[in-house]
XYZ file of C-alpha atoms in Angstrom:
726
model
C -0.109 -0.038 -0.041
C 1.173 3.807 -0.607
C 2.217 4.507 2.740
C 2.905 8.337 4.357
C 5.360 8.519 7.094
C 3.045 8.088 10.119
C 4.502 9.369 12.912
C 5.607 12.713 10.314
C 1.922 12.857 10.037
C 1.187 12.844 13.465
C 3.228 16.081 14.462
C 2.243 17.746 11.387
C 1.184 21.202 12.445
C 0.142 24.614 10.719
C 0.427 28.119 11.229
C -0.023 27.085 11.503
C 2.142 27.055 -2.503
C -4.360 38.706 -15.407
C -2.495 40.925 -15.844
C -0.427 42.140 -12.600
C -1.793 45.510 -12.097
C -4.940 45.284 -9.950
C -8.508 45.949 -12.112
C -10.466 48.602 -10.187
C -14.266 49.110 -9.325
C -15.948 52.125 -8.515
C -14.460 53.721 -5.242
C -11.341 51.667 -5.344
C -7.731 53.038 -4.895
C -6.035 51.418 -7.981
C -2.733 49.690 -7.590
C -0.114 52.466 -8.650
C 2.672 50.781 -11.073
C 5.900 50.599 -10.164
C 7.180 53.619 -10.217
C 10.515 53.993 -12.703
C 13.770 54.047 -10.664
C 11.910 53.553 -7.667
C 13.004 50.342 -6.056
C 13.475 48.279 -9.406
C 16.067 46.237 -7.141
C 18.745 44.349 -8.261
C 21.701 42.084 -7.068
C 23.897 45.482 -7.482
C 21.334 47.875 -6.196
C 19.686 46.336 -3.411
C 20.964 47.678 -0.115
C 20.022 45.120 2.219
C 21.470 41.942 0.551
C 23.484 41.731 3.633
C 20.261 40.670 5.913
C 20.221 37.647 3.648
C 23.438 36.413 5.396
C 21.683 34.238 7.537
C 23.783 34.018 10.559
C 26.038 36.652 9.544
C 27.518 38.993 12.467
C 25.997 42.347 10.989
C 22.961 40.306 10.298
C 22.436 39.191 13.357
C 23.266 42.085 15.423
C 20.287 43.919 13.325
C 17.906 40.727 14.584
C 18.849 41.127 18.077
C 18.867 44.864 18.150
C 15.070 44.409 16.721
C 14.083 41.784 18.741
C 14.966 43.654 21.750
C 13.187 46.704 20.993
C 9.745 44.867 19.821
C 9.839 42.169 22.445
C 9.978 45.216 24.734
C 7.153 47.043 23.127
C 4.766 43.571 23.151
C 5.625 41.879 26.219
C 5.573 45.293 27.945
C 2.179 45.762 27.080
C 0.024 44.820 30.155
C -2.083 42.405 28.271
C 0.872 40.361 26.842
C 1.397 38.238 30.033
C -2.359 36.946 30.536
C -2.301 35.969 26.617
C 0.793 34.484 26.879
C -0.370 32.226 29.870
C -3.593 31.643 28.015
C -1.719 30.806 25.285
C 1.096 28.530 27.049
C -2.090 26.616 28.915
C -4.050 25.908 25.480
C -0.829 24.394 23.627
C 0.450 22.576 26.142
C -2.660 21.181 27.615
C -3.178 17.571 28.533
C -7.009 17.124 27.411
C -5.874 17.340 23.605
C -6.922 14.470 21.357
C -3.979 12.462 20.865
C -3.567 11.855 17.523
C -3.314 7.986 16.532
C -1.658 6.420 14.164
C -2.077 2.497 12.993
C 0.768 0.557 13.196
C 0.402 -2.677 11.014
C 0.414 -4.838 14.001
C -2.987 -2.935 15.026
C -1.343 -0.652 17.836
C -2.079 2.889 18.354
C 1.195 5.124 18.156
C 1.403 9.022 19.271
C 3.754 11.748 19.212
C 2.825 14.022 22.410
C 3.707 16.898 23.550
C 2.911 18.991 26.699
C 4.622 21.184 29.671
C 6.533 18.064 30.368
C 7.765 16.777 26.969
C 8.081 20.223 25.294
C 10.071 18.295 22.217
C 7.766 15.375 22.300
C 7.576 11.362 22.915
C 7.068 8.569 20.758
C 4.473 6.354 22.463
C 2.110 3.432 21.591
C -0.638 1.491 23.084
C -3.479 -1.025 21.994
C -6.694 0.094 20.179
C -8.743 -0.601 22.778
C -6.667 1.012 25.540
C -6.700 4.195 23.176
C -10.554 4.365 23.226
C -10.544 4.331 27.249
C -10.411 7.783 28.923
C -6.744 6.807 30.195
C -4.785 5.015 27.671
C -1.949 3.175 29.053
C 0.589 4.356 26.961
C 4.245 3.017 26.528
C 7.240 5.563 25.480
C 8.942 4.218 22.634
C 11.502 7.303 22.218
C 11.949 10.597 24.535
C 13.096 13.382 22.625
C 13.581 15.726 25.437
C 15.549 13.267 26.995
C 17.719 12.173 23.780
C 18.357 16.051 23.163
C 19.214 16.725 26.871
C 21.496 13.718 26.346
C 23.379 14.291 23.466
C 23.462 18.295 24.148
C 21.268 19.284 20.654
C 18.591 20.972 20.145
C 16.395 18.505 18.475
C 13.290 18.347 16.750
C 11.407 15.632 15.865
C 10.533 15.533 11.821
C 9.164 12.538 11.903
C 10.123 8.549 11.025
C 9.452 5.772 8.550
C 9.328 2.057 9.624
C 9.864 -1.095 7.671
C 6.950 -3.110 7.166
C 5.437 -5.171 7.808
C 7.029 -5.755 11.067
C 7.915 -1.849 11.507
C 10.589 -2.937 14.226
C 13.268 -1.149 12.253
C 12.452 3.075 12.012
C 14.246 5.392 10.348
C 14.257 8.589 12.493
C 14.212 12.269 11.412
C 15.873 14.938 13.401
C 16.100 18.445 12.796
C 18.738 20.992 14.588
C 16.244 23.632 15.755
C 13.394 22.821 13.432
C 15.222 22.984 10.011
C 13.662 21.342 6.841
C 17.605 19.696 6.592
C 17.640 16.595 8.921
C 19.960 13.768 10.068
C 18.341 10.232 9.920
C 19.006 7.273 12.281
C 18.018 3.894 12.448
C 16.277 2.706 15.518
C 14.813 -0.265 16.976
C 11.320 0.560 18.412
C 11.230 -2.882 20.463
C 14.403 -2.280 22.202
C 13.650 1.431 22.192
C 17.200 2.240 20.937
C 19.512 3.544 18.387
C 20.749 0.861 16.227
C 24.578 0.567 17.119
C 26.303 0.649 13.512
C 22.890 0.751 11.916
C 21.962 3.407 8.641
C 22.827 6.732 10.006
C 22.981 10.066 7.387
C 24.352 13.158 8.177
C 22.089 16.486 7.867
C 20.715 17.401 4.845
C 17.573 18.165 2.668
C 15.858 14.838 1.291
C 14.249 11.468 1.893
C 14.618 8.017 2.447
C 12.567 4.875 1.958
C 13.088 0.978 2.760
C 13.457 -1.660 0.292
C 14.185 -4.238 2.572
C 15.893 -4.607 6.283
C 19.414 -3.862 4.574
C 18.335 -1.911 1.599
C 17.666 1.911 1.554
C 16.952 4.335 -1.550
C 18.317 7.479 -0.329
C 18.148 10.984 -1.815
C 20.527 13.420 -0.203
C 23.166 15.963 -0.441
C 25.981 13.368 -1.788
C 28.369 16.402 -2.402
C 28.998 19.183 -5.064
C 26.823 18.957 -8.253
C 24.266 16.425 -6.721
C 21.793 19.143 -5.581
C 19.000 20.938 -7.798
C 19.158 24.509 -7.924
C 16.004 24.342 -5.502
C 18.278 22.961 -2.996
C 16.963 19.913 -3.226
C 18.736 16.180 -4.052
C 18.979 15.598 -7.781
C 20.575 11.599 -7.236
C 18.700 8.781 -5.738
C 21.126 5.926 -4.711
C 20.624 2.415 -3.474
C 22.355 2.211 -0.182
C 23.051 -1.369 1.221
C 23.907 -2.070 5.390
C 27.716 -1.362 5.829
C 27.926 1.032 3.051
C 28.895 4.533 3.257
C 26.876 6.939 1.018
C 30.210 7.330 -1.053
C 29.768 3.329 -1.813
C 25.969 3.680 -2.697
C 25.063 2.583 -6.419
C 23.355 5.613 -8.182
C 20.080 4.387 -9.666
C 18.607 7.668 -10.947
C 19.877 11.091 -11.782
C 17.470 14.379 -12.575
C 18.687 17.811 -13.822
C 19.582 20.616 -11.729
C 16.594 22.395 -13.168
C 14.303 19.854 -11.241
C 12.980 20.494 -8.035
C 13.905 17.288 -6.632
C 13.921 13.443 -6.864
C 12.998 10.703 -4.476
C 12.462 7.188 -4.193
C 10.042 5.027 -2.192
C 8.058 1.408 -2.298
C 4.477 1.119 -3.258
C 3.577 -2.025 -0.922
C 0.419 -3.968 -0.604
C -1.804 -4.289 2.885
C 0.521 -7.066 4.188
C 3.674 -5.001 3.418
C 4.943 -6.769 0.403
C 6.850 -4.484 -2.245
C 4.894 -4.244 -5.544
C 7.001 -1.826 -7.096
C 10.207 0.524 -6.457
C 9.511 4.042 -7.752
C 11.288 7.204 -8.488
C 9.697 10.755 -8.229
C 11.362 13.534 -10.261
C 9.696 16.376 -9.212
C 10.063 18.463 -12.721
C 8.342 21.492 -11.118
C 6.564 21.698 -7.976
C 3.485 20.473 -10.131
C 4.766 18.607 -13.070
C 6.891 15.552 -12.566
C 7.825 11.993 -13.752
C 7.676 8.438 -12.126
C 9.800 5.689 -12.945
C 10.174 2.366 -11.853
C 13.273 0.901 -10.842
C 13.539 -2.497 -12.449
C 14.862 -5.600 -10.948
C 18.478 -5.260 -13.241
C 18.930 -1.517 -11.940
C 17.253 0.108 -15.107
C 14.310 2.422 -14.957
C 10.999 2.746 -16.980
C 8.877 6.110 -16.874
C 5.259 4.901 -15.971
C 2.682 6.101 -18.224
C 1.312 8.989 -16.101
C 0.164 12.700 -16.794
C 2.975 15.606 -15.556
C -0.188 16.699 -13.022
C -0.928 13.584 -11.039
C -0.612 12.101 -7.491
C -0.429 8.679 -6.761
C -2.789 8.013 -3.850
C -3.156 4.085 -2.776
C -2.983 0.657 -3.573
C -6.329 -0.931 -2.572
C -6.925 -4.892 -3.603
C -4.340 -4.668 -6.311
C -5.949 -1.347 -7.771
C -3.535 1.979 -8.245
C -5.482 4.430 -7.349
C -4.342 8.042 -8.934
C -5.899 11.578 -8.856
C -5.032 13.064 -12.535
C -4.696 17.328 -12.064
C -4.789 18.345 -15.740
C -6.892 17.260 -18.686
C -5.580 14.019 -20.358
C -5.794 11.398 -22.673
C -4.507 8.022 -21.624
C -2.668 5.473 -23.654
C -5.804 3.746 -23.791
C -7.329 6.642 -25.437
C -9.453 7.279 -22.540
C -9.928 11.230 -21.761
C -10.090 12.310 -18.340
C -10.662 16.029 -16.803
C -8.877 17.843 -14.147
C -9.577 16.311 -10.698
C -10.697 13.045 -11.537
C -9.819 10.238 -9.497
C -8.861 6.775 -11.548
C -7.565 3.159 -11.003
C -5.799 0.643 -12.825
C -5.350 -2.934 -11.970
C -1.534 -2.438 -10.934
C 0.123 -5.470 -12.580
C -2.105 -5.348 -15.565
C -0.720 -1.705 -16.527
C 2.634 -1.925 -15.473
C 2.618 -4.875 -18.063
C 0.534 -2.836 -20.541
C -0.006 1.073 -20.352
C -3.086 0.665 -22.451
C -4.880 -1.145 -20.193
C -8.306 0.360 -19.471
C -8.513 2.841 -16.380
C -11.568 2.992 -14.366
C -13.072 6.316 -13.436
C -14.038 6.557 -9.239
C -14.635 10.224 -8.880
C -15.187 13.291 -11.167
C -15.499 15.927 -8.725
C -18.343 18.834 -9.858
C -17.403 22.847 -10.228
C -17.696 23.416 -6.287
C -16.153 20.091 -5.166
C -12.831 19.128 -3.989
C -10.966 15.574 -3.198
C -9.478 17.265 -0.176
C -7.841 13.978 1.080
C -7.520 10.253 0.214
C -6.257 6.923 2.112
C -7.319 3.352 2.458
C -7.866 0.576 4.663
C -6.725 -2.751 3.891
C -10.054 -3.338 1.336
C -11.216 -0.026 0.503
C -10.628 3.751 -0.457
C -11.433 6.526 1.848
C -12.108 9.873 0.303
C -13.041 13.265 1.690
C -14.947 14.779 -0.060
C -15.758 18.768 0.063
C -18.673 20.892 -1.248
C -18.737 24.666 -1.158
C -16.307 24.074 1.653
C -18.079 21.640 3.170
C -16.779 18.167 4.189
C -17.649 14.554 3.679
C -16.245 11.006 3.860
C -17.102 8.294 1.460
C -15.986 4.524 1.335
C -15.185 3.508 -2.098
C -15.092 -0.473 -2.961
C -13.951 -2.275 -6.589
C -16.045 -4.419 -7.573
C -15.144 -7.466 -9.564
C -16.640 -5.938 -12.914
C -13.747 -3.509 -12.394
C -16.480 -0.466 -11.128
C -16.391 1.080 -7.816
C -19.125 1.259 -5.263
C -19.527 4.167 -3.054
C -21.483 4.666 0.384
C -21.619 7.744 2.711
C -20.290 7.252 6.161
C -22.990 8.811 8.589
C -20.517 11.523 10.168
C -22.029 15.128 11.450
C -22.576 17.470 8.743
C -21.575 20.974 8.030
C -18.555 20.213 9.271
C -14.934 19.580 8.106
C -14.046 16.228 7.803
C -10.406 15.260 7.873
C -9.217 11.418 7.296
C -6.581 10.180 9.922
C -4.967 6.776 9.982
C -6.083 3.914 8.517
C -5.588 0.005 9.041
C -3.660 -2.370 6.961
C -4.701 -5.362 8.835
C -8.489 -4.578 8.819
C -10.527 -1.715 7.272
C -10.844 0.758 10.533
C -10.051 4.244 9.977
C -9.966 7.583 12.106
C -11.766 10.493 10.798
C -11.893 13.729 12.624
C -14.691 16.202 12.746
C -14.365 19.848 13.807
C -15.638 23.225 13.183
C -14.853 26.944 13.900
C -16.948 26.749 16.975
C -17.154 22.652 17.115
C -14.461 21.244 18.951
C -12.578 18.185 17.565
C -14.341 14.888 17.655
C -12.653 11.540 16.566
C -14.432 8.887 15.491
C -13.645 5.360 14.224
C -15.309 4.063 11.385
C -15.452 0.664 10.097
C -14.981 1.103 5.943
C -16.675 -2.613 5.438
C -19.833 -2.408 7.644
C -20.317 1.466 7.577
C -20.302 1.682 11.283
C -18.939 4.816 12.820
C -18.898 5.337 16.693
C -16.854 8.383 18.386
C -13.912 8.027 20.346
C -12.611 10.603 21.884
C -14.024 14.562 21.835
C -11.885 17.600 22.684
C -13.335 19.828 25.461
C -14.569 23.439 24.568
C -11.425 25.391 25.061
C -13.625 28.976 24.996
C -16.697 30.117 25.368
C -18.536 29.512 22.089
C -21.718 30.022 24.049
C -23.553 32.899 21.530
C -21.450 33.070 18.769
C -22.322 31.714 15.190
C -20.204 31.220 11.507
C -21.901 32.704 8.419
C -20.385 32.299 5.034
C -20.531 34.818 2.431
C -19.263 35.858 -0.821
C -17.530 38.570 -1.972
C -17.171 39.646 -5.909
C -13.736 39.825 -6.902
C -12.084 42.205 -9.692
C -13.087 40.093 -12.249
C -16.332 39.278 -11.141
C -15.817 35.962 -9.840
C -17.250 34.985 -6.422
C -14.998 34.107 -3.571
C -16.513 32.436 -0.460
C -15.132 33.600 2.980
C -16.662 32.816 6.802
C -16.915 35.107 9.402
C -17.052 33.815 12.893
C -18.379 36.284 15.320
C -20.986 36.702 18.526
C -24.444 36.503 17.125
C -25.379 40.007 18.585
C -22.810 41.466 16.481
C -23.348 44.976 15.575
C -23.657 45.919 11.966
C -21.825 49.330 13.094
C -18.157 48.972 11.704
C -17.033 48.811 15.127
C -15.896 45.128 15.493
C -12.246 44.300 15.582
C -11.741 41.916 12.703
C -8.714 39.624 11.974
C -8.863 38.709 8.089
C -7.058 34.997 7.751
C -5.497 34.283 4.453
C -3.046 32.233 2.247
C -4.066 31.754 -1.676
C -1.576 29.542 -2.597
C -0.221 26.072 -3.879
C -3.559 24.438 -3.692
C -3.835 24.798 -0.099
C -7.341 24.603 1.171
C -8.474 26.675 4.119
C -11.225 24.206 5.883
C -13.106 25.399 9.033
C -11.416 24.085 11.976
C -11.288 24.858 15.680
C -8.857 26.825 16.811
C -8.435 27.188 20.706
C -6.163 29.991 20.606
C -7.944 31.956 18.075
C -11.257 31.195 20.044
C -9.837 32.262 23.731
C -7.348 34.993 22.839
C -9.610 36.624 20.016
C -13.551 35.391 19.827
C -14.110 35.750 23.347
C -12.437 39.059 23.895
C -14.957 40.342 21.091
C -13.336 39.879 18.009
C -14.421 38.852 14.658
C -12.101 35.948 13.122
C -12.550 35.728 8.985
C -11.231 33.223 6.538
C -11.192 33.935 3.069
C -10.963 31.154 0.350
C -9.763 32.741 -2.494
C -8.386 31.414 -5.732
C -4.987 29.938 -5.651
C -6.165 27.424 -2.566
C -7.439 23.986 -3.571
C -10.826 24.449 -2.156
C -12.746 23.698 -5.428
C -9.885 21.596 -6.875
C -7.070 22.056 -9.234
C -8.621 24.592 -11.230
C -9.464 26.986 -8.561
C -5.698 26.725 -7.605
C -4.398 26.966 -11.650
C -6.901 30.189 -11.728
C -3.862 32.055 -9.806
C -0.687 30.683 -11.157
C 2.187 32.805 -12.436
C 0.755 35.824 -14.901
C -2.563 35.509 -13.138
C -1.418 35.612 -8.912
C -2.670 39.061 -8.992
C -6.402 37.625 -9.440
C -5.398 35.912 -5.791
C -4.816 39.147 -4.405
C -7.534 40.898 -5.429
C -9.932 38.381 -4.164
C -8.641 38.794 -0.727
C -9.066 42.523 -1.058
C -12.604 42.029 -2.170
C -13.221 39.841 1.032
C -11.713 42.926 2.768
C -14.483 45.467 0.802
C -17.144 43.451 1.352
C -16.481 42.994 4.999
C -16.496 46.920 5.560
C -19.408 46.971 2.939
C -21.493 44.893 5.405
C -21.042 47.009 8.402
C -19.061 44.097 9.887
C -15.860 46.181 10.409
C -13.955 49.516 9.164
C -10.700 50.062 8.200
C -9.454 51.177 11.650
C -11.102 47.964 13.102
C -9.785 45.539 10.150
C -6.166 43.204 10.777
C -5.088 40.479 8.236
C -2.998 37.562 9.089
C -0.921 35.088 6.920
C 2.271 33.193 6.658
C 4.682 31.674 4.176
C 2.625 32.261 0.716
C 0.200 33.979 3.215
C 2.886 36.400 4.265
C 3.218 37.270 0.469
C -0.595 37.771 0.537
C -0.008 40.346 3.471
C 2.336 42.148 1.777
C 0.236 42.486 -1.214
C -2.513 43.861 0.654
C -0.070 45.803 2.262
C 1.204 47.983 -0.832
C -1.902 47.665 -2.975
C -4.709 48.453 -0.412
C -3.397 49.955 2.984
C -6.553 52.196 2.964
C -8.253 49.136 3.794
C -6.118 47.512 6.899
C -5.203 48.916 10.193
C -3.091 46.126 10.954
C -0.934 43.281 9.236
C 0.449 39.909 11.071
C 3.024 38.672 8.705
C 4.445 35.335 9.754
C 7.758 34.084 7.898
C 6.834 35.608 4.781
C 7.907 35.618 1.169
C 8.637 39.475 0.304
C 10.967 40.069 -2.388
C 9.769 38.416 -5.445
C 12.271 39.263 -7.640
C 14.810 37.334 -5.241
C 12.751 34.298 -4.108
C 13.903 31.751 -6.412
C 17.790 32.466 -5.510
C 17.193 31.854 -1.454
C 16.660 28.664 -0.180
C 14.040 26.288 -1.524
C 12.670 28.879 -3.632
C 13.338 27.738 -7.470
C 10.886 25.101 -6.701
C 8.089 27.503 -6.481
C 8.797 29.095 -10.074
C 5.938 26.865 -11.249
C 3.680 28.871 -8.760
C 4.871 32.199 -9.287
C 6.924 32.496 -12.356
C 10.615 32.964 -13.138
C 12.017 36.464 -12.234
C 14.740 35.801 -14.844
C 12.449 35.475 -17.561
C 11.550 39.529 -18.377
C 8.256 39.012 -19.219
C 7.521 36.738 -16.079
C 9.668 39.432 -14.257
C 7.579 42.045 -15.230
C 4.388 40.517 -13.621
C 6.068 39.596 -10.548
C 7.332 42.766 -9.967
C 4.136 44.546 -10.412
C 2.873 43.098 -7.026
C 6.442 42.238 -5.225
C 5.855 44.052 -1.752
C 9.346 44.671 -1.561
C 10.015 46.661 -4.621
C 6.261 47.942 -4.047
C 6.801 49.846 -0.722
C 6.767 53.717 -1.075
C 6.701 56.570 1.020
C 3.511 58.635 2.021
C 1.264 55.587 2.093
C -1.447 54.969 4.835
C 0.619 51.832 5.939
C -0.065 50.623 9.507
C 2.744 49.547 12.088
C 3.026 45.822 10.654
C 4.490 42.948 12.982
C 6.605 40.843 10.725
C 8.008 37.880 12.553
C 10.302 34.651 11.355
C 12.846 32.394 12.074
C 16.873 32.166 11.813
C 16.446 28.314 11.351
C 13.633 28.407 8.292
C 15.408 26.914 5.710
C 12.293 26.854 3.484
C 11.598 30.498 3.275
C 14.710 32.595 3.876
C 14.211 35.184 6.609
C 16.171 37.597 4.678
C 12.430 38.292 3.036
C 11.067 39.602 6.749
C 14.291 41.153 7.539
C 14.455 43.192 4.050
C 10.890 44.062 4.584
C 11.242 45.616 8.039
C 14.502 47.542 6.599
C 12.905 48.824 3.918
C 9.948 49.909 5.795
C 11.854 51.545 8.551
C 14.242 53.292 5.889
C 10.899 55.058 4.169
C 9.810 56.164 7.846
C 7.427 53.561 8.808
C 7.188 52.113 12.603
C 7.483 48.073 12.520
C 7.639 45.747 15.045
C 9.834 42.817 14.074
C 10.624 39.494 16.208
C 13.124 36.449 14.656
C 12.578 33.348 16.773
C 16.436 31.869 16.397
C 15.377 28.463 16.596
C 12.284 27.877 15.281
C 11.849 26.636 11.639
C 9.483 26.977 9.045
C 6.229 26.620 11.663
C 8.373 29.185 13.514
C 8.508 27.270 16.977
C 10.782 24.705 17.903
C 9.236 23.947 20.949
C 5.262 24.362 22.276
C 7.096 27.356 24.853
C 8.055 29.158 21.788
C 4.884 28.610 20.196
C 2.911 29.972 22.736
C 5.235 33.217 22.895
C 4.763 34.027 19.062
C 0.838 33.450 19.479
C 0.825 35.744 22.489
C 3.139 38.611 20.544
C 0.487 38.329 17.695
C -2.526 38.942 19.697
C -0.772 41.750 21.864
C -0.283 43.327 18.552
C -3.470 42.706 17.103
C -5.345 44.012 20.572
C -2.812 47.197 20.338
C -3.918 47.737 16.878
C -7.768 46.686 16.596
C -9.197 46.719 20.122
C -7.851 49.845 22.024
C -9.973 53.117 21.921
C -9.472 54.705 19.803
C -7.987 51.985 17.467
C -4.457 53.247 16.216
C -4.286 54.959 12.866
């Protein structure tokens, strides 16, 4: 069966990838074009390139100076300590639902963090014990103890265990939260690292088991082995006892690729059905090659935009992300989920495929997993979720049955069993605490297992879904979470959240910190489902790619305007928040429509879009944004790039920008340069850089709580104070 790294998924966290000039509507201030000679930076003219030297002495002195000043302001605010204690209590709470992961033996694994286990522990119990109020957990690996014993700032980044026994595991450990990891072999029964076992030095890349003595390794093998995006270009087959230099090269990509990597396609019994190499030609386009027994490779007949999802009863399940005619002559549409009998298809690519799902215009397939005998699909309609069971029939067709789960909520598929047909399913909403259900895909039975207690007082609160008309007429849905007695007089402090890229959907979910630190205190929370995301499938994302990126910015601006038009809020009370690609979103709003907002929380952002492709993993995102080295594409990127479009004499509010020194995905130079340029132009800026963090901006729970408290202290100052700061 196609298996994602189980323990990595358990620790997954979130903060938390038309013409460029905005079209205008009556009463809207147009985004002025980049003034000739204003800040059209190049490597020769950018005065802040030195801030890109991540741990350079001058750059770190600048960081420390700004941290001291900004923390003095925010932590000196009388509200900070109370918000910090609330955030700390929430993120370290022990009454959370432990995220369960099935082992092949039917046991339940979990990664757990709390006040005593800041870095986390990997622990295990039985399914029956897990379903009780107080499971009897057995610790497999204590990350806090490991870090203390080795004097390292270890952050757990997941593991992959060798099926079917899953005794031997490859543990990924990051220094301070970076994407680059060291990998060490661990014996989950002996509870110890294997002496003389596999051990790989720090690098970005992946590793997969072929058998107990063989790995597929994609790492930094030395000069000329990494792509321009900073990811592996070579896959090697490494046997026990070999060094990396001795490992056999089985596949080599191109320097212009995003990355390459290897994995095994296994059935429900853990037997290898195919050894595969993935070549990421761009962020969205790729090739899948089969590694043959003689060491040669054969490219599989798949479209460039597609995902292999699962192997169910010998059927290979694939999502098609572009219109495509298969070698069989069958025509498929963007978003289709199809299946082939794997071995027949490998032998003959013209084998007929079966269509499993064809989503409608307002539908999207958000998640796909498989139990031993069934396919489980999270299918969303107008950003509302459901879970369906699909079962292959002897005639090749697939039967469908909906699981009996609460409606009008987000349905998230959890871990699925390979020894039977059980699957965990999460259900939550903005005001509905997460509930965990155990479903049996064979019988259709669904039973509640655990429920998160309410973390904030939602009594008297409600959720509305509205639509805003974007500049090109497209209707953009958005959610508003608020107290039911909301006064429509424009006085409500409102936080608008957005992301808008990389086909990432913003689905309704329960956030204890948003609820306690914002909603309970009278704030309004808004989430915009703009183009660039995946809420309505691949086409919704593709509509804001590259030269059409400005559409996503206009969508976000339209939601802000609609909030003001409905008198839910007004400019002095409206703030925005977003991170990573969402940080670019915030920068575009700041530079294009500062007249709409009075606060901006800009988290680990992209900001200098003329240099994003030269910084860390940036080259991998050219498929999303375009290539600044191509004049035509540079023109449309430059028109919205926040760094180049910062100007004097604009109504910019004081912004709060934060990043992490250890972020090796989005370069901290983006955030640093944004703050420096704003200060140069005479604007006040609050800037904080966590010196550990990683891209999630928190190496541990205490730092996460601090970041959250800083954000809501800032938002309180800007949007809740009387009068709101101008």
